CSV table of C-alpha atoms and ligand atoms in Angstrom, one decimal:
chain,number,residue,atom,x,y,z
A,71,UNK,CA,13.7,1.2,31.3
A,72,UNK,CA,10.2,1.3,29.9
A,73,UNK,CA,7.8,-1.6,29.6
A,74,UNK,CA,4.7,-2.0,27.6
A,75,UNK,CA,1.6,-3.7,29.1
A,76,UNK,CA,-0.9,-5.3,26.6
A,77,UNK,CA,-4.2,-6.9,27.5
A,78,UNK,CA,-6.0,-9.1,25.0
A,79,UNK,CA,-9.0,-7.1,23.9
A,80,UNK,CA,-10.7,-8.8,20.9
A,81,UNK,CA,-10.8,-7.8,17.3
A,82,UNK,CA,-9.0,-4.7,16.0
A,83,UNK,CA,-10.6,-2.3,13.5
A,84,UNK,CA,-9.5,0.9,11.8
A,85,UNK,CA,-6.6,2.4,10.0
A,86,UNK,CA,-2.8,2.5,10.8
A,87,UNK,CA,-0.5,4.8,8.9
A,88,UNK,CA,2.8,3.3,7.8
A,89,UNK,CA,5.9,5.4,8.3
A,90,UNK,CA,8.9,5.7,6.1
A,91,UNK,CA,11.3,2.7,6.2
A,92,UNK,CA,14.0,2.7,8.9
A,93,UNK,CA,16.2,0.5,6.8
A,94,UNK,CA,15.9,2.8,3.8
A,95,UNK,CA,16.5,5.9,5.8
A,96,UNK,CA,19.6,4.4,7.4
A,97,UNK,CA,21.3,4.1,4.1
A,98,UNK,CA,19.9,7.3,2.5
A,99,UNK,CA,21.3,9.5,5.3
A,100,UNK,CA,25.0,8.5,4.7
A,101,UNK,CA,24.4,9.3,1.0
A,102,UNK,CA,24.7,12.9,1.9
A,103,UNK,CA,28.5,12.3,2.4
A,104,UNK,CA,28.8,11.7,-1.3
A,105,UNK,CA,28.0,15.4,-2.2
A,106,UNK,CA,28.6,18.9,-0.9
A,107,UNK,CA,25.1,19.9,-1.8
A,108,UNK,CA,22.0,19.5,0.5
A,109,UNK,CA,20.0,16.2,0.6
A,110,UNK,CA,16.5,16.5,1.9
A,111,UNK,CA,14.6,13.3,3.0
A,112,UNK,CA,10.9,13.5,3.4
A,113,UNK,CA,8.6,10.8,4.9
A,114,UNK,CA,11.4,10.0,7.4
A,115,UNK,CA,10.5,7.8,10.3
A,116,UNK,CA,10.9,9.2,13.9
A,117,UNK,CA,13.0,6.5,15.5
A,118,UNK,CA,16.0,6.3,17.9
A,119,UNK,CA,18.1,4.6,15.2
A,120,UNK,CA,17.5,7.6,12.8
A,121,UNK,CA,18.5,10.0,15.6
A,122,UNK,CA,21.6,7.8,16.1
A,123,UNK,CA,22.6,8.0,12.5
A,124,UNK,CA,22.1,11.8,12.7
A,125,UNK,CA,24.5,11.9,15.7
A,126,UNK,CA,27.1,9.9,13.7
A,127,UNK,CA,26.9,12.2,10.7
A,128,UNK,CA,27.2,15.3,12.9
A,129,UNK,CA,30.2,13.7,14.6
A,130,UNK,CA,31.9,13.7,11.2
A,131,UNK,CA,31.0,17.3,10.6
A,132,UNK,CA,27.8,17.0,8.5
A,133,UNK,CA,24.7,19.1,9.3
A,134,UNK,CA,21.5,17.3,10.2
A,135,UNK,CA,18.3,19.2,10.8
A,136,UNK,CA,14.9,17.7,11.6
A,137,UNK,CA,11.8,19.5,10.4
A,138,UNK,CA,8.1,19.0,10.6
A,139,UNK,CA,8.4,17.1,13.8
A,140,UNK,CA,11.2,14.9,12.4
A,141,UNK,CA,9.4,13.8,9.2
A,142,UNK,CA,11.8,15.9,7.1
A,143,UNK,CA,15.5,15.5,7.4
A,144,UNK,CA,17.7,18.3,5.9
A,145,UNK,CA,21.3,16.9,5.5
A,146,UNK,CA,24.4,18.5,4.1
A,147,UNK,CA,28.1,17.9,4.3
A,148,UNK,CA,30.1,20.8,2.7
A,149,UNK,CA,33.3,19.7,4.4
A,150,UNK,CA,34.0,16.9,7.0
A,151,UNK,CA,35.8,17.8,10.2
A,152,UNK,CA,36.9,14.2,10.7
A,153,UNK,CA,36.8,10.9,8.8
A,154,UNK,CA,36.7,8.8,12.0
A,155,UNK,CA,33.5,7.0,13.0
A,156,UNK,CA,34.0,6.4,16.6
A,157,UNK,CA,33.4,3.0,18.4
A,158,UNK,CA,31.2,4.7,21.0
A,159,UNK,CA,28.6,5.5,18.3
A,160,UNK,CA,29.1,2.6,16.0
A,161,UNK,CA,28.7,0.0,18.8
A,162,UNK,CA,25.2,1.3,19.4
A,163,UNK,CA,24.0,0.9,15.8
A,164,UNK,CA,25.5,-1.5,13.3
A,165,UNK,CA,24.2,0.5,10.3
A,166,UNK,CA,26.9,3.0,11.1
A,167,UNK,CA,29.2,1.0,8.9
A,168,UNK,CA,27.3,2.6,6.0
A,169,UNK,CA,29.4,5.7,6.3
A,170,UNK,CA,32.5,3.8,5.2
A,171,UNK,CA,31.9,3.6,1.4
A,172,UNK,CA,30.6,7.2,1.0
A,173,UNK,CA,33.5,8.7,3.0
A,174,UNK,CA,36.1,6.7,1.1
A,175,UNK,CA,34.6,7.5,-2.2
A,176,UNK,CA,34.3,11.2,-1.4
A,177,UNK,CA,37.7,11.9,0.2
A,178,UNK,CA,39.8,8.8,-0.4
A,179,UNK,CA,40.2,7.9,3.3
A,180,UNK,CA,38.1,6.8,6.2
A,181,UNK,CA,38.5,5.2,9.6
A,182,UNK,CA,35.4,3.3,10.9
A,183,UNK,CA,35.0,1.3,14.0
A,184,UNK,CA,34.0,-2.4,13.4
A,185,UNK,CA,30.4,-2.8,14.6
A,186,UNK,CA,30.8,-6.2,16.4
A,187,UNK,CA,28.1,-8.8,16.7
A,188,UNK,CA,24.5,-8.5,18.0
A,189,UNK,CA,21.8,-10.6,19.6
A,190,UNK,CA,20.7,-12.2,16.3
A,191,UNK,CA,24.1,-13.2,14.9
A,192,UNK,CA,27.8,-12.6,14.5
A,193,UNK,CA,27.1,-10.3,11.6
A,194,UNK,CA,30.6,-9.8,10.1
A,195,UNK,CA,31.3,-7.0,7.6
A,196,UNK,CA,33.8,-8.9,5.5
A,197,UNK,CA,31.7,-8.5,2.3
A,198,UNK,CA,31.6,-4.7,2.7
A,199,UNK,CA,35.3,-4.7,2.9
A,200,UNK,CA,35.9,-7.1,0.0
A,201,UNK,CA,33.6,-5.1,-2.3
A,202,UNK,CA,35.5,-1.9,-1.6
A,203,UNK,CA,38.8,-3.7,-2.2
A,204,UNK,CA,37.4,-4.7,-5.6
A,205,UNK,CA,37.2,-1.0,-6.2
A,206,UNK,CA,40.8,-0.5,-5.3
A,207,UNK,CA,40.5,0.4,-1.6
A,208,UNK,CA,43.4,-0.5,0.7
A,209,UNK,CA,42.1,-1.7,4.0
A,210,UNK,CA,43.9,-2.3,7.3
A,211,UNK,CA,42.0,-3.7,10.3
A,212,UNK,CA,43.7,-2.2,13.4
A,213,UNK,CA,42.6,-1.7,17.0
A,214,UNK,CA,39.0,-2.6,16.2
A,215,UNK,CA,38.8,-0.1,13.3
A,216,UNK,CA,38.9,-0.3,9.5
A,217,UNK,CA,41.5,2.1,8.2
A,218,UNK,CA,40.6,2.6,4.5
A,219,UNK,CA,42.5,4.4,1.8
A,220,UNK,CA,42.0,5.0,-1.9
A,221,UNK,CA,44.8,7.3,-3.0
A,222,UNK,CA,43.8,8.7,-6.3
A,223,UNK,CA,40.2,7.7,-5.6
A,224,UNK,CA,38.2,4.5,-6.1
A,225,UNK,CA,38.1,2.8,-9.5
A,226,UNK,CA,35.4,0.8,-11.0
A,227,UNK,CA,35.5,-3.0,-10.5
A,228,UNK,CA,33.5,-6.2,-10.6
A,229,UNK,CA,32.5,-7.9,-7.4
A,230,UNK,CA,30.3,-11.0,-7.0
A,231,UNK,CA,28.8,-11.4,-3.5
A,232,UNK,CA,29.1,-15.0,-2.3
A,233,UNK,CA,25.9,-14.5,-0.3
A,234,UNK,CA,23.3,-11.7,-0.6
A,235,UNK,CA,24.1,-8.9,1.8
A,236,UNK,CA,21.8,-5.8,2.1
A,237,UNK,CA,24.4,-3.6,3.9
A,238,UNK,CA,27.4,-4.6,1.8
A,239,UNK,CA,25.4,-3.9,-1.4
A,240,UNK,CA,24.4,-0.5,-0.1
A,241,UNK,CA,28.0,0.4,0.9
A,242,UNK,CA,29.4,-0.7,-2.4
A,243,UNK,CA,26.7,0.9,-4.5
A,244,UNK,CA,27.2,4.3,-2.8
A,245,UNK,CA,31.0,4.0,-3.2
A,246,UNK,CA,30.7,3.1,-6.8
A,247,UNK,CA,28.8,6.3,-7.8
A,248,UNK,CA,32.1,8.3,-7.5
A,249,UNK,CA,34.5,5.6,-8.6
A,250,UNK,CA,36.4,6.1,-11.9
A,251,UNK,CA,34.9,3.8,-14.5
A,252,UNK,CA,32.3,1.0,-14.3
A,253,UNK,CA,31.4,-1.1,-11.3
A,254,UNK,CA,29.4,-4.3,-11.6
A,255,UNK,CA,27.9,-5.8,-8.5
A,256,UNK,CA,26.8,-9.4,-9.0
A,257,UNK,CA,24.4,-11.4,-6.7
A,258,UNK,CA,23.6,-8.0,-5.1
A,259,UNK,CA,20.7,-7.6,-2.7
A,260,UNK,CA,17.4,-6.6,-4.3
A,261,UNK,CA,15.5,-5.3,-1.3
A,262,UNK,CA,13.2,-2.3,-1.8
A,263,UNK,CA,15.5,-0.3,0.4
A,264,UNK,CA,18.3,-0.8,-2.2
A,265,UNK,CA,15.9,0.3,-5.0
A,266,UNK,CA,15.0,3.4,-3.0
A,267,UNK,CA,18.7,4.2,-2.4
A,268,UNK,CA,19.4,3.8,-6.2
A,269,UNK,CA,16.4,6.2,-7.0
A,270,UNK,CA,17.8,8.8,-4.6
A,271,UNK,CA,21.4,8.5,-5.9
A,272,UNK,CA,20.1,8.9,-9.5
A,273,UNK,CA,18.4,12.1,-8.4
A,274,UNK,CA,21.8,13.2,-7.1
A,275,UNK,CA,23.3,12.5,-10.6
A,276,UNK,CA,24.5,9.0,-10.2
A,277,UNK,CA,24.4,6.5,-13.2
A,278,UNK,CA,22.9,3.2,-11.9
A,279,UNK,CA,21.1,0.4,-13.6
A,280,UNK,CA,19.8,-3.0,-12.5
A,281,UNK,CA,19.1,-2.5,-8.8
A,282,UNK,CA,16.0,-4.8,-8.9
A,283,UNK,CA,17.7,-7.5,-10.9
A,284,UNK,CA,20.6,-8.7,-8.7
A,285,UNK,CA,23.2,-7.3,-11.0
A,286,UNK,CA,23.9,-3.6,-10.5
A,287,UNK,CA,25.9,-1.6,-13.0
A,288,UNK,CA,27.3,1.8,-12.0
A,289,UNK,CA,29.1,4.3,-14.2
A,290,UNK,CA,31.1,6.5,-11.9
A,291,UNK,CA,30.8,10.3,-12.1
A,292,UNK,CA,33.1,13.1,-10.9
A,293,UNK,CA,30.6,14.6,-8.5
A,294,UNK,CA,27.1,14.3,-7.2
A,295,UNK,CA,24.6,17.1,-6.6
A,296,UNK,CA,21.8,17.5,-4.1
A,297,UNK,CA,18.3,16.1,-4.1
A,298,UNK,CA,14.9,15.8,-2.3
A,299,UNK,CA,13.7,12.3,-1.8
A,300,UNK,CA,10.7,10.7,-0.2
A,301,UNK,CA,11.6,7.6,1.9
A,302,UNK,CA,9.8,4.4,0.7
A,303,UNK,CA,7.2,3.0,3.1
A,304,UNK,CA,8.4,0.6,5.8
A,305,UNK,CA,7.5,-2.9,4.6
A,306,UNK,CA,8.5,-4.4,7.9
A,307,UNK,CA,6.3,-2.1,9.9
A,308,UNK,CA,3.6,-2.8,7.3
A,309,UNK,CA,3.9,-6.6,7.8
A,310,UNK,CA,3.9,-6.2,11.5
A,311,UNK,CA,0.6,-4.3,11.6
A,312,UNK,CA,-0.9,-6.7,9.0
A,313,UNK,CA,-0.4,-9.5,11.6
A,314,UNK,CA,-2.3,-7.6,14.3
A,315,UNK,CA,-5.9,-8.2,12.8
A,316,UNK,CA,-4.7,-11.6,11.6
A,317,UNK,CA,-3.9,-12.7,15.2
A,318,UNK,CA,-6.8,-10.9,16.9
A,319,UNK,CA,-9.5,-10.8,14.2
A,320,UNK,CA,-11.0,-7.7,12.7
A,321,UNK,CA,-10.2,-5.5,9.8
A,322,UNK,CA,-7.3,-3.0,9.6
A,323,UNK,CA,-6.2,-0.8,6.7
A,324,UNK,CA,-2.5,-0.1,6.6
A,325,UNK,CA,-2.3,3.3,5.0
A,326,UNK,CA,0.6,3.7,2.6
A,327,UNK,CA,1.2,0.0,2.4
A,328,UNK,CA,2.0,-1.5,-1.1
A,329,UNK,CA,1.6,-5.1,-1.9
A,330,UNK,CA,4.8,-5.3,-4.1
A,331,UNK,CA,6.8,-4.5,-0.9
A,332,UNK,CA,5.5,-7.6,0.9
A,333,UNK,CA,4.4,-10.1,-1.8
A,334,UNK,CA,6.0,-13.2,-0.3
A,335,UNK,CA,4.6,-12.3,3.1
A,336,UNK,CA,1.1,-11.8,1.6
A,337,UNK,CA,1.4,-15.2,-0.1
A,338,UNK,CA,2.0,-16.8,3.4
A,339,UNK,CA,-1.0,-14.9,4.9
A,340,UNK,CA,-3.1,-16.1,2.0
A,341,UNK,CA,-2.0,-19.7,2.6
A,342,UNK,CA,-2.9,-19.2,6.3
A,343,UNK,CA,-6.4,-18.1,5.2
A,344,UNK,CA,-6.0,-14.4,5.9
A,345,UNK,CA,-7.6,-12.0,3.4
A,346,UNK,CA,-5.4,-9.2,2.1
A,347,UNK,CA,-7.0,-6.6,-0.1
A,348,UNK,CA,-5.5,-3.6,-2.0
A,349,UNK,CA,-7.3,-0.4,-1.3
A,350,UNK,CA,-7.0,3.1,-2.6
A,351,UNK,CA,-5.1,4.1,0.6
A,352,UNK,CA,-3.1,0.9,1.1
A,353,UNK,CA,-3.7,-2.7,2.2
A,354,UNK,CA,-6.5,-4.0,4.3
A,355,UNK,CA,-6.2,-7.2,6.3
A,356,UNK,CA,-9.4,-8.9,7.4
A,357,UNK,CA,-10.0,-11.9,9.6
A,358,UNK,CA,-13.4,-13.1,10.8
A,359,UNK,CA,-14.1,-16.2,12.9
A,360,UNK,CA,-12.3,-18.6,10.6
A,361,UNK,CA,-9.3,-20.2,12.2
A,362,UNK,CA,-5.8,-19.3,11.0
A,363,UNK,CA,-4.2,-22.2,9.1
A,364,UNK,CA,-0.6,-23.3,10.1
A,365,UNK,CA,1.8,-22.6,7.2
A,366,UNK,CA,5.5,-23.2,6.7
A,367,UNK,CA,7.9,-20.4,6.1
A,368,UNK,CA,11.6,-20.1,5.0
A,369,UNK,CA,13.3,-16.8,5.3
A,370,UNK,CA,15.2,-15.6,2.3
A,371,UNK,CA,16.6,-12.4,0.7
A,372,UNK,CA,14.0,-10.3,-1.2
A,373,UNK,CA,11.8,-11.2,-3.0
A,374,UNK,CA,11.7,-14.1,-0.5
A,375,UNK,CA,10.0,-14.1,2.9
A,376,UNK,CA,11.7,-11.4,5.0
A,377,UNK,CA,13.7,-12.5,8.1
A,378,UNK,CA,12.5,-9.2,9.8
A,379,UNK,CA,8.9,-10.6,9.7
A,380,UNK,CA,9.8,-14.1,11.0
A,381,UNK,CA,9.2,-13.4,14.7
A,382,UNK,CA,5.8,-11.7,14.0
A,383,UNK,CA,4.8,-14.7,11.8
A,384,UNK,CA,5.8,-17.1,14.6
A,385,UNK,CA,3.5,-15.1,17.0
A,386,UNK,CA,0.6,-15.7,14.5
A,387,UNK,CA,1.4,-19.4,14.1
A,388,UNK,CA,1.3,-19.9,17.9
A,389,UNK,CA,-2.5,-20.0,17.8
A,390,UNK,CA,-2.9,-21.4,14.2
A,391,UNK,CA,-4.7,-24.7,13.5
A,392,UNK,CA,-2.0,-27.4,13.0
A,393,UNK,CA,1.8,-27.4,13.0
A,394,UNK,CA,4.0,-25.0,11.2
A,395,UNK,CA,7.7,-25.1,10.5
A,396,UNK,CA,9.7,-21.8,10.3
A,397,UNK,CA,13.2,-21.9,8.9
A,398,UNK,CA,15.5,-19.0,9.6
A,399,UNK,CA,18.2,-19.0,6.9
A,400,UNK,CA,19.6,-15.4,7.2
A,401,UNK,CA,20.7,-15.1,10.8
A,402,UNK,CA,22.0,-17.8,13.0
A,403,UNK,CA,20.4,-16.8,16.3
A,404,UNK,CA,17.0,-15.3,15.5
A,405,UNK,CA,14.6,-17.4,17.6
A,406,UNK,CA,15.1,-15.6,20.9
A,407,UNK,CA,11.4,-14.7,21.0
A,408,UNK,CA,10.5,-18.4,21.1
A,409,UNK,CA,11.2,-19.1,24.8
A,410,UNK,CA,9.3,-15.8,25.6
A,411,UNK,CA,6.3,-16.9,23.6
A,412,UNK,CA,6.5,-20.3,25.4
A,413,UNK,CA,6.1,-18.4,28.7
A,414,UNK,CA,2.8,-17.3,27.2
A,415,UNK,CA,1.8,-21.0,26.7
A,416,UNK,CA,3.0,-21.4,23.1
A,417,UNK,CA,4.3,-24.8,22.0
A,418,UNK,CA,7.6,-24.3,20.0
A,419,UNK,CA,10.5,-26.7,19.4
A,420,UNK,CA,13.6,-25.0,18.2
A,421,UNK,CA,16.4,-27.1,16.6
A,422,UNK,CA,19.2,-24.9,15.2
A,423,UNK,CA,17.6,-22.8,12.4
A,424,UNK,CA,14.3,-24.5,12.4
A,425,UNK,CA,11.3,-23.8,14.8
A,426,UNK,CA,8.3,-26.2,14.8
A,427,UNK,CA,5.2,-24.5,16.2
A,428,UNK,CA,2.2,-26.5,17.3
A,429,UNK,CA,-0.8,-24.2,17.5
A,430,UNK,CA,-2.7,-23.9,20.8
A,431,UNK,CA,-6.2,-22.6,21.4
A,432,UNK,CA,-5.2,-19.4,23.2
A,433,UNK,CA,-2.1,-17.8,24.7
A,434,UNK,CA,-2.0,-16.5,28.2
A,435,UNK,CA,-0.6,-13.1,29.3
A,436,UNK,CA,2.8,-13.2,31.2
A,437,UNK,CA,5.8,-11.0,31.9
A,438,UNK,CA,8.2,-11.4,29.0
A,439,UNK,CA,11.6,-9.9,27.9
A,440,UNK,CA,12.4,-8.2,24.6
A,441,UNK,CA,15.8,-9.3,23.2
A,442,UNK,CA,15.9,-7.5,19.9
A,443,UNK,CA,13.8,-5.2,17.7
A,444,UNK,CA,11.6,-7.8,15.9
A,445,UNK,CA,11.4,-10.2,18.8
A,446,UNK,CA,10.0,-7.3,21.0
A,447,UNK,CA,7.1,-6.6,18.6
A,448,UNK,CA,6.2,-10.3,18.2
A,449,UNK,CA,5.6,-10.4,22.0
A,450,UNK,CA,3.4,-7.3,21.7
A,451,UNK,CA,1.4,-9.0,18.9
A,452,UNK,CA,1.1,-12.2,20.9
A,453,UNK,CA,-0.1,-10.1,23.9
A,454,UNK,CA,-2.9,-8.6,21.8
A,455,UNK,CA,-4.4,-12.0,21.3
A,456,UNK,CA,-3.6,-13.5,24.7
A,457,UNK,CA,-5.9,-14.0,27.7
A,458,UNK,CA,-5.1,-11.4,30.4
A,459,UNK,CA,-2.1,-9.1,30.7
A,460,UNK,CA,1.3,-9.3,29.1
A,461,UNK,CA,4.2,-7.1,30.2
A,462,UNK,CA,7.0,-6.7,27.7
A,463,UNK,CA,10.2,-5.5,29.4
A,464,UNK,CA,13.2,-3.7,27.7
A,465,UNK,CA,11.1,-2.0,25.0
A,466,UNK,CA,14.0,0.3,24.1
A,467,UNK,CA,14.6,-2.4,21.4
A,468,UNK,CA,11.1,-1.5,20.0
A,469,UNK,CA,11.7,2.2,19.8
A,470,UNK,CA,14.6,1.6,17.4
A,471,UNK,CA,12.2,0.5,14.7
A,472,UNK,CA,8.6,1.4,15.6
A,473,UNK,CA,7.2,4.9,15.7
A,474,UNK,CA,4.3,5.4,18.3
A,475,UNK,CA,3.5,1.7,18.4
A,476,UNK,CA,1.1,2.1,21.4
A,477,UNK,CA,-0.8,5.0,19.8
A,478,UNK,CA,-1.1,3.2,16.4
A,479,UNK,CA,-2.5,0.0,18.0
A,480,UNK,CA,-4.7,1.9,20.5
A,481,UNK,CA,-6.3,3.7,17.5
A,482,UNK,CA,-7.6,0.4,16.2
A,483,UNK,CA,-8.9,-0.8,19.6
A,484,UNK,CA,-5.9,-2.4,21.3
A,485,UNK,CA,-5.5,-2.2,25.1
A,486,UNK,CA,-1.9,-1.2,25.4
A,487,UNK,CA,0.1,1.2,27.5
A,488,UNK,CA,3.7,2.1,28.2
A,489,UNK,CA,5.0,2.1,31.8
A,490,UNK,CA,8.1,4.1,32.2
A,491,UNK,CA,11.0,3.1,34.5
A,492,UNK,CA,10.0,-0.5,35.2
R,158,EPZ,C1,19.9,-5.5,6.9
R,158,EPZ,O1,20.9,-5.9,7.8
R,158,EPZ,C2,18.8,-5.0,7.8
R,158,EPZ,N1,19.3,-3.8,8.6
R,158,EPZ,C3,18.3,-6.0,8.8
R,158,EPZ,O2,17.2,-5.5,9.5
R,158,EPZ,C4,17.8,-7.2,8.0
R,158,EPZ,O3,17.5,-8.3,8.8
R,158,EPZ,C5,18.9,-7.7,7.0
R,158,EPZ,O4,19.4,-6.6,6.2
R,158,EPZ,C6,18.5,-8.8,6.1
R,158,EPZ,O5,17.3,-8.5,5.4
R,158,EPZ,C7,19.4,-2.6,8.0
R,158,EPZ,O6,19.1,-2.4,6.8
R,158,EPZ,C8,19.9,-1.5,8.8
R,158,EPZ,P1,22.9,-8.5,5.6
R,158,EPZ,P2,22.4,-6.2,7.2
R,158,EPZ,O7,24.2,-7.9,5.3
R,158,EPZ,O8,22.7,-5.4,6.0
R,158,EPZ,C9,25.9,-12.1,6.5
R,158,EPZ,C10,15.9,-5.0,11.4
R,158,EPZ,O9,15.3,-5.8,12.2
R,158,EPZ,N2,27.0,-11.1,6.2
R,158,EPZ,O10,21.9,-8.7,4.4
R,158,EPZ,O11,23.3,-6.2,8.3
R,158,EPZ,C11,25.2,-11.7,7.8
R,158,EPZ,O12,25.8,-12.1,8.9
R,158,EPZ,C12,17.3,-5.4,10.9
R,158,EPZ,O13,15.5,-3.9,11.0
R,158,EPZ,C13,28.3,-11.6,6.1
R,158,EPZ,O14,28.6,-12.8,6.3
R,158,EPZ,O15,22.1,-7.7,6.7
R,158,EPZ,C14,23.8,-12.4,7.6
R,158,EPZ,O16,23.9,-13.7,8.0
R,158,EPZ,C15,17.9,-6.6,11.6
R,158,EPZ,N3,29.2,-10.7,5.8
R,158,EPZ,C16,23.6,-12.3,6.1
R,158,EPZ,O17,24.9,-12.0,5.5
R,158,EPZ,C17,29.0,-9.4,5.5
R,158,EPZ,O18,29.9,-8.6,5.2
R,158,EPZ,C18,22.7,-11.1,5.6
R,158,EPZ,O19,23.1,-10.0,6.3
R,158,EPZ,C19,27.6,-8.9,5.6
R,158,EPZ,C20,26.7,-9.9,5.9
């Protein structure tokens, strides 16, 4: 297992290109199952999760080809060999559940392994299932699998999500495109990844409205065609690299970054005294000698503060002036990075879903353990600003969501290297 060694090395300066969004690509790829014509995704990120989704689609009989070093994905599914998404693939990546809606809508049947929980929470899929039932699906949970049937095809229906769910909205939205009649999804997620999915589906011939409003209306069509679609930039990778100059000082331009993707996050940086500027190429974050101010943050569905940037924000707050309160309201167990940051000298008190961070002058390097994707990158960010050396173990978590993280940070002056097999 690889580790990454980071040594605090002062301010960072330069440019970091932002890749396509992992969480958009993971829902765009299963959309190929809705059509027998090719779907080409450009600006795709090169990540282990994307490769895993490719493996899953191929296991169903779809074709997945990577071009231009993986930045272009050519997908097609003329006919499926099987409609069973096996436990052995699904257990490795929860987003695999996103093949359920498209397969059911396409051929009227699907068997998909239940994903199970993960480090950050129980993460049930009940809302995915209930939304599909509202479209006439018959579901049977058996032996750890969802057995889904829609004899005669799905039909339009109305479903109100009791809580906002990104994945359940994506599954229902894809399924609704081929359902007979009109589907209305209320209290639906409004994340930029959902808007990107809707844009792509419209290019394939779907009739969708309202994806940025919380109420999505879909007029089902008989069939969808192919399309070519550029994946939206990754707002979580963007926010992560915006924190790097904020925590170390310096000025970094994140190429391809767009403020509307991270507005709530930028508002928090602004309150913390960090300057964010829109440039022709993206967004520049600058911090001089002025201290970072402690700010409170509450995670919420988009357009609120993203839970996927909570750990990175906590790393920044560790050396801010004053005390900050971070409330995690999306996942029940998403403070696993806190004890690791405390190994680096941070002062953090976690009580349930609330973490109180009292800023210290400086963190000290230490060996730490990555527990999940965003926790791992928060430890790297903390290491960039710490005195001495930090070794982050189990960085396979990181490779799921960050493309060439060492290279990108080294290009702006960070002292960082990967050690394999440690
Ligand atoms: C997506 O997960 C993202 N993953 C997550 O990013 C992100 O943290 C999350 O949305 C919230 O923004 C992908 O897009 C692949 P949810 P998802 O359904 O769809 C509960 C990362 O770091 N819930 O919006 O699984 C659930 O337990 C990852 O890139 C139900 O109760 O999240 C959670 O508490 C981590 N029943 C809340 O809703 C359901 O059927 C929000 O989950 C579904 C969800």
